Coordinates of C-alpha atoms in Angstrom, one line a residue:
M1 CA 9.1 -2.8 4.6
F2 CA 8.9 -5.4 1.7
R3 CA 6.4 -6.6 0.8
G4 CA 4.5 -8.4 -3.0
A5 CA 6.4 -10.9 -4.6
S6 CA 8.2 -10.8 -7.8
A7 CA 9.1 -13.3 -10.2
I8 CA 13.2 -13.1 -10.8
T9 CA 15.3 -15.3 -12.4
L10 CA 17.9 -17.7 -11.2
D11 CA 20.9 -16.7 -14.0
S12 CA 23.7 -18.3 -15.6
K13 CA 26.3 -17.5 -12.6
N14 CA 23.4 -18.4 -9.9
R15 CA 23.5 -14.4 -9.3
I16 CA 19.3 -13.6 -8.9
T17 CA 18.3 -9.8 -9.1
V18 CA 16.7 -8.2 -6.1
P19 CA 14.2 -5.5 -7.8
T20 CA 14.4 -2.2 -8.8
R21 CA 11.5 -0.6 -6.5
Y22 CA 14.2 -1.9 -3.3
R23 CA 17.9 -1.4 -4.1
E24 CA 18.0 1.7 -3.4
E25 CA 16.5 1.6 0.0
L26 CA 19.3 -1.6 0.4
F27 CA 21.9 0.1 -0.4
A28 CA 21.0 3.4 1.6
D29 CA 20.2 1.0 4.3
C30 CA 23.3 -1.8 4.4
Q31 CA 25.3 -0.5 1.4
G32 CA 24.1 -3.9 -0.3
K33 CA 25.4 -6.2 2.4
M34 CA 22.9 -8.9 2.9
I35 CA 22.7 -12.5 4.8
C36 CA 20.6 -15.3 3.4
T37 CA 20.7 -19.2 5.2
V38 CA 17.9 -21.7 5.0
D39 CA 13.6 -21.0 6.4
I40 CA 13.7 -23.8 9.6
Q41 CA 10.1 -24.6 8.3
H42 CA 9.7 -23.9 4.6
P43 CA 12.0 -24.9 1.6
C44 CA 12.4 -21.3 1.3
L45 CA 15.6 -19.7 2.1
L46 CA 15.8 -15.8 4.0
L47 CA 17.5 -12.8 3.2
Y48 CA 17.8 -10.1 5.1
P49 CA 19.6 -6.8 4.9
L50 CA 22.2 -6.7 7.1
P51 CA 21.6 -5.1 10.1
E52 CA 17.8 -6.4 10.5
W53 CA 20.1 -9.7 10.8
E54 CA 22.3 -8.5 13.4
E55 CA 19.1 -8.7 15.8
I56 CA 18.3 -11.9 14.9
E57 CA 22.3 -13.1 16.2
L58 CA 22.3 -11.3 18.9
K59 CA 18.9 -13.1 20.2
L60 CA 21.2 -16.2 19.4
C61 CA 23.8 -15.6 20.8
H62 CA 21.7 -15.1 23.9
L63 CA 20.6 -18.9 23.9
S64 CA 22.7 -22.3 25.3
S65 CA 24.9 -23.8 23.4
M66 CA 24.7 -26.0 26.2
N67 CA 20.4 -27.0 25.1
P68 CA 20.1 -29.2 22.3
Q69 CA 17.5 -27.7 20.4
E70 CA 18.7 -24.3 20.7
R71 CA 22.2 -25.4 19.8
L72 CA 20.5 -27.3 16.7
L73 CA 18.4 -23.9 15.9
Q74 CA 21.8 -22.1 15.6
Q75 CA 24.3 -24.2 14.5
V76 CA 21.4 -24.9 11.5
L77 CA 20.7 -20.5 11.0
L78 CA 24.3 -19.2 11.8
G79 CA 26.4 -22.6 10.0
N80 CA 23.6 -22.1 6.8
A81 CA 24.3 -18.0 7.1
T82 CA 25.5 -16.5 3.7
E83 CA 26.9 -12.8 3.1
C84 CA 25.8 -12.1 -0.2
D85 CA 27.1 -8.7 -1.4
M86 CA 24.9 -7.2 -3.9
D87 CA 26.3 -5.8 -6.7
K88 CA 25.8 -2.2 -8.5
N89 CA 22.9 -4.3 -10.6
G90 CA 20.9 -5.6 -8.0
R91 CA 22.5 -8.8 -8.0
L92 CA 23.2 -11.2 -5.7
L93 CA 25.4 -15.2 -5.6
I94 CA 22.5 -17.8 -3.8
N95 CA 25.5 -20.8 -2.7
G96 CA 24.7 -24.3 -3.7
P97 CA 23.6 -25.9 -0.3
L98 CA 21.5 -22.4 -0.2
R99 CA 19.9 -23.4 -3.4
Q100 CA 19.8 -26.7 -2.8
H101 CA 17.8 -26.3 0.4
A102 CA 14.6 -24.4 -1.4
S103 CA 15.3 -26.0 -4.1
L104 CA 16.6 -23.5 -6.3
E105 CA 16.4 -23.7 -10.2
K106 CA 15.9 -20.7 -13.4
S107 CA 11.9 -19.0 -12.1
I108 CA 12.4 -18.0 -8.3
M109 CA 9.9 -15.9 -6.3
L110 CA 11.1 -13.1 -4.2
V111 CA 9.1 -12.6 -2.0
G112 CA 8.8 -9.2 0.9
Q113 CA 8.0 -10.1 4.5
L114 CA 8.7 -6.7 5.9
K115 CA 12.0 -6.4 7.5
K116 CA 13.1 -9.5 5.4
F117 CA 12.8 -11.1 2.1
E118 CA 11.3 -15.1 1.1
I119 CA 13.5 -16.6 -1.6
W120 CA 11.2 -19.3 -3.0
S121 CA 10.8 -21.8 -6.3
E122 CA 7.9 -20.8 -8.1
L123 CA 6.6 -24.1 -8.4
A124 CA 7.1 -24.0 -4.6
W125 CA 5.9 -21.1 -4.0
Q126 CA 3.1 -21.3 -6.1
T127 CA 2.1 -24.2 -3.8
Q128 CA 2.1 -23.0 -1.2
M129 CA 0.0 -19.9 -1.9
Q130 CA -3.0 -22.9 -3.0
Q131 CA -2.6 -24.3 -0.3
G132 CA -2.3 -21.5 2.4
I133 CA -6.1 -19.4 0.0
S134 CA -7.4 -23.5 0.7
K135 CA -6.4 -23.9 4.6
I136 CA -8.1 -20.2 5.6
Q137 CA -11.5 -20.6 3.0
A138 CA -11.7 -23.9 4.6
G139 CA -11.8 -22.5 8.1
E140 CA -8.6 -25.3 9.6
I141 CA -6.5 -22.0 10.4
E142 CA -7.0 -20.9 14.0
L143 CA -7.5 -17.5 15.1
T144 CA -5.9 -16.8 18.1
E145 CA -6.7 -13.9 20.3
R146 CA -3.7 -11.8 18.1
L147 CA -5.6 -12.9 14.0
L148 CA -9.3 -12.0 15.7
D149 CA -7.8 -8.9 16.4
L150 CA -6.3 -7.9 13.4
S151 CA -9.2 -6.5 11.9
L152 CA -8.1 -5.9 6.8

């Protein structure tokens, strides 16, 4: 499980370096093979270990290409899915269209989200966190039954 936010840097060759604490697990579980795609709800990227992405692909495979909404989701997620092989130093290349979607420049946040990572520009991540905390504190988040069952 991936958790926590790490400040990382996009280097001059458009690579990010995965923090050391995740590398051993990623090499053991998927030989460093990752898939990166766009997030359809936020200006960030989603980075999956290959086995986790393959589960997403199976779900996408069961959507109908004749249903315009389902086809659009397939096109966006699969059309942007890019293989990223982590090198021995933990570096991954992020291609131009993906960098553009998330407005990635030098300062980046790699955010663990259980079975995947999110990749944010540092400024967008800080804004997202400030807005999220403000909404929670103001009571703007609907407390669904599932949220009420969550005890922290």
